Tab-separated table of C-alpha atoms in Angstrom:
chain	number	residue	atom	x	y	z
L	1	GLU	CA	-0.549	5.376	25.772
L	2	ASN	CA	-3.217	7.224	23.760
L	3	MET	CA	-0.701	9.904	22.753
L	4	ARG	CA	1.812	7.240	21.725
L	5	GLU	CA	-0.792	5.511	19.552
L	6	GLN	CA	-1.732	8.811	17.910
L	7	ALA	CA	1.922	9.464	17.119
L	8	LEU	CA	2.239	6.084	15.352
L	9	ARG	CA	-1.037	5.915	13.467
L	10	ASP	CA	-2.860	7.977	10.903
L	11	ARG	CA	-5.989	9.398	12.525
L	12	LEU	CA	-8.304	8.759	9.594
L	13	SER	CA	-7.319	5.296	8.375
L	14	GLY	CA	-6.026	3.900	11.667
L	15	LEU	CA	-2.955	2.618	9.812
L	16	TYR	CA	0.668	3.287	10.676
L	17	ASN	CA	2.002	6.655	9.533
L	18	PRO	CA	5.021	7.181	7.239
L	19	TYR	CA	7.410	7.875	10.129
L	20	PHE	CA	6.654	4.615	11.881
L	21	MET	CA	6.650	2.830	8.513
L	22	ALA	CA	10.216	3.931	7.702
L	23	ALA	CA	11.589	2.788	11.061
L	24	SER	CA	9.737	-0.520	10.873
L	25	LEU	CA	10.864	-1.172	7.314
L	26	GLU	CA	14.485	-0.576	8.308
L	27	ASN	CA	14.080	-3.145	11.117
L	28	GLU	CA	12.467	-5.644	8.753
L	29	LEU	CA	15.220	-5.257	6.167
L	30	SER	CA	17.879	-5.751	8.850
L	31	ARG	CA	16.136	-8.931	9.975
L	32	ALA	CA	15.746	-10.103	6.364
L	33	ARG	CA	19.465	-9.550	5.651
L	34	ARG	CA	20.391	-11.523	8.746
L	35	ASP	CA	17.953	-14.398	8.090
L	36	SER	CA	17.971	-14.321	4.259
L	37	HIS	CA	14.200	-14.022	3.996
L	38	PRO	CA	12.370	-11.868	1.431
L	39	VAL	CA	10.388	-8.763	2.339
L	40	SER	CA	7.593	-7.795	-0.033
L	41	LEU	CA	6.215	-4.294	-0.401
L	42	ILE	CA	2.789	-3.707	-1.887
L	43	MET	CA	2.079	-0.079	-2.700
L	44	LEU	CA	-1.450	0.864	-3.685
L	45	ASP	CA	-3.111	4.057	-4.766
L	46	ILE	CA	-6.844	4.720	-5.016
L	47	ASP	CA	-7.837	5.277	-8.616
L	48	HIS	CA	-9.379	8.663	-9.518
L	49	PHE	CA	-8.988	9.972	-5.964
L	50	ARG	CA	-9.121	13.660	-6.912
L	51	GLU	CA	-12.362	13.124	-8.799
L	52	LEU	CA	-13.838	11.272	-5.824
L	53	ASN	CA	-13.029	14.217	-3.563
L	54	ALA	CA	-14.410	16.710	-6.082
L	55	ASN	CA	-17.606	14.763	-6.775
L	56	PHE	CA	-18.443	13.411	-3.326
L	57	GLY	CA	-16.733	15.776	-0.893
L	58	HIS	CA	-14.120	15.215	1.751
L	59	PRO	CA	-16.437	13.880	4.496
L	60	ARG	CA	-17.726	11.018	2.333
L	61	VAL	CA	-14.290	10.257	0.959
L	62	ASP	CA	-12.911	10.301	4.516
L	63	GLU	CA	-15.497	7.634	5.439
L	64	MET	CA	-14.257	5.562	2.501
L	65	LEU	CA	-10.636	5.973	3.656
L	66	THR	CA	-11.616	4.801	7.135
L	67	GLU	CA	-13.290	1.742	5.615
L	68	LEU	CA	-10.251	1.060	3.426
L	69	GLY	CA	-7.996	1.307	6.480
L	70	ARG	CA	-10.120	-1.306	8.272
L	71	LEU	CA	-10.011	-3.572	5.223
L	72	LEU	CA	-6.227	-3.343	4.949
L	73	LYS	CA	-5.719	-3.921	8.687
L	74	ASN	CA	-8.022	-6.946	8.650
L	75	SER	CA	-6.401	-8.410	5.522
L	76	ILE	CA	-2.860	-8.812	6.796
L	77	ARG	CA	-1.156	-11.347	9.020
L	78	ALA	CA	0.204	-10.625	12.469
L	79	GLY	CA	3.678	-9.204	11.860
L	80	ASP	CA	2.708	-7.549	8.557
L	81	MET	CA	2.237	-3.775	8.545
L	82	ALA	CA	-0.340	-1.629	6.799
L	83	CYS	CA	0.635	2.027	6.467
L	84	ARG	CA	-0.892	5.156	5.032
L	85	TYR	CA	1.958	6.396	2.896
L	86	GLY	CA	0.300	9.560	1.599
L	87	GLY	CA	-3.129	11.019	0.874
L	88	ASP	CA	-4.401	8.141	-1.233
L	89	GLU	CA	-1.311	5.913	-1.185
L	90	PHE	CA	-0.931	2.945	1.114
L	91	LEU	CA	1.918	0.530	1.730
L	92	LEU	CA	1.864	-3.020	3.014
L	93	ILE	CA	5.097	-4.435	4.420
L	94	LEU	CA	5.069	-8.227	4.288
L	95	PRO	CA	8.101	-9.767	6.020
L	96	ASP	CA	9.158	-13.276	4.993
L	97	THR	CA	6.830	-13.146	1.984
L	98	PRO	CA	7.967	-14.426	-1.401
L	99	PHE	CA	6.833	-13.060	-4.756
L	100	GLU	CA	3.935	-15.465	-5.402
L	101	ILE	CA	2.346	-14.909	-1.988
L	102	ALA	CA	2.664	-11.113	-2.385
L	103	ARG	CA	1.019	-11.365	-5.810
L	104	GLN	CA	-1.860	-13.427	-4.371
L	105	ARG	CA	-2.363	-10.970	-1.503
L	106	ALA	CA	-2.385	-8.013	-3.881
L	107	GLU	CA	-4.949	-9.738	-6.096
L	108	GLN	CA	-7.188	-10.504	-3.101
L	109	LEU	CA	-6.964	-6.882	-1.967
L	110	ARG	CA	-7.614	-5.553	-5.464
L	111	SER	CA	-10.795	-7.599	-5.550
L	112	GLN	CA	-11.879	-6.668	-2.003
L	113	ILE	CA	-11.272	-2.953	-2.493
L	114	LYS	CA	-13.791	-2.939	-5.321
L	115	THR	CA	-16.505	-3.701	-2.748
L	116	ILE	CA	-15.867	-0.343	-1.030
L	117	SER	CA	-17.976	2.517	-2.272
L	118	VAL	CA	-18.634	6.215	-1.852
L	119	ARG	CA	-22.228	7.418	-1.694
L	120	ASP	CA	-23.275	10.627	-3.394
L	121	GLN	CA	-25.948	13.025	-2.131
L	122	ALA	CA	-28.623	11.295	-4.199
L	123	GLY	CA	-27.814	7.967	-2.556
L	124	LYS	CA	-25.998	6.496	-5.566
L	125	TYR	CA	-22.987	4.346	-4.744
L	126	VAL	CA	-19.758	4.449	-6.728
L	127	HIS	CA	-17.312	1.623	-6.108
L	128	ILE	CA	-13.618	2.378	-5.931
L	129	SER	CA	-10.612	0.586	-7.351
L	130	ALA	CA	-6.892	0.774	-6.744
L	131	SER	CA	-3.660	0.336	-8.670
L	132	PHE	CA	-0.870	-1.774	-7.169
L	133	GLY	CA	2.907	-1.940	-7.412
L	134	ILE	CA	4.950	-4.739	-5.854
L	135	ALA	CA	8.667	-4.734	-5.013
L	136	ILE	CA	10.571	-7.425	-3.153
L	137	TRP	CA	13.799	-7.279	-1.180
L	138	PRO	CA	16.423	-8.294	-2.259
L	139	ASP	CA	15.303	-8.741	-5.898
L	140	HIS	CA	14.438	-5.109	-6.542
L	141	GLY	CA	16.991	-3.290	-4.406
L	142	ASP	CA	18.666	-3.162	-1.043
L	143	SER	CA	17.786	0.253	0.371
L	144	ILE	CA	14.445	1.462	1.698
L	145	THR	CA	14.569	4.472	-0.586
L	146	TYR	CA	15.175	2.393	-3.680
L	147	LEU	CA	12.576	-0.269	-2.814
L	148	LEU	CA	9.932	2.397	-2.211
L	149	MET	CA	10.895	4.126	-5.444
L	150	VAL	CA	10.542	0.979	-7.570
L	151	ALA	CA	7.272	-0.027	-5.850
L	152	ASP	CA	5.941	3.473	-6.526
L	153	ALA	CA	7.092	3.335	-10.156
L	154	ALA	CA	5.354	-0.033	-10.603
L	155	MET	CA	2.164	1.391	-9.101
L	156	TYR	CA	2.246	4.338	-11.504
L	157	ARG	CA	2.792	1.935	-14.387
L	158	ALA	CA	-0.386	0.154	-13.263
L	159	LYS	CA	-2.210	3.480	-13.465
L	160	ASP	CA	-0.723	4.256	-16.877
L	161	GLU	CA	-1.712	0.809	-18.170
L	162	GLY	CA	-5.384	1.312	-17.287
L	163	ARG	CA	-5.707	1.304	-13.476
L	164	ASP	CA	-7.262	-1.406	-11.276
L	165	ARG	CA	-4.315	-3.716	-11.856
L	166	ILE	CA	-1.114	-5.035	-10.337
L	167	VAL	CA	2.347	-4.335	-11.779
L	168	PHE	CA	5.615	-5.767	-10.511
L	169	ALA	CA	8.766	-3.739	-10.103
L	170	VAL	CA	11.401	-4.127	-12.750
L	171	LYS	CA	14.655	-5.639	-11.594
L	172	PRO	CA	17.365	-2.994	-11.505
L	173	LYS	CA	19.989	-3.091	-14.216
L	174	PRO	CA	23.398	-4.264	-13.036
L	175	GLN	CA	25.744	-1.364	-12.494
L	176	SER	CA	29.141	-1.381	-14.131
L	177	ASP	CA	32.333	-0.763	-12.209
L	178	THR	CA	33.382	2.057	-14.536
């Protein structure tokens, strides 16, 4: 059982890993297609992560990632999934969650994340922030790959627009038959 848990979860954050995330998201999208319920994706990325690692060191930043993992796990409903998508990228999968609820959740998390800090060697605390991108099935695409791509693009737009903000995915342009 311990080995199984280690295979599903990221060791540092305690969140689901990308492999489990992909399989779970496919299941959720299948269920959503069958039941005609939305699935919201919230992708978030820690702002200035490279600088945090350079200025505070990996052990202190790892402590912060562990704390962030706890915050994300404790901030979701039963049935939602919090995943570590990459080094400083995280993904929340929110089944049966419409746009407005996803926006509210992202705003709550954005506010809560700012209470997490990294402590330097002199004892000074620096609070972190994160940038968010939101995509919703079926509004922003039908495939996992496309939904993740538009959520990621929205998150990077949040970074480009000044960080510590939430940006919503752009609806895809209709494709012509030609």
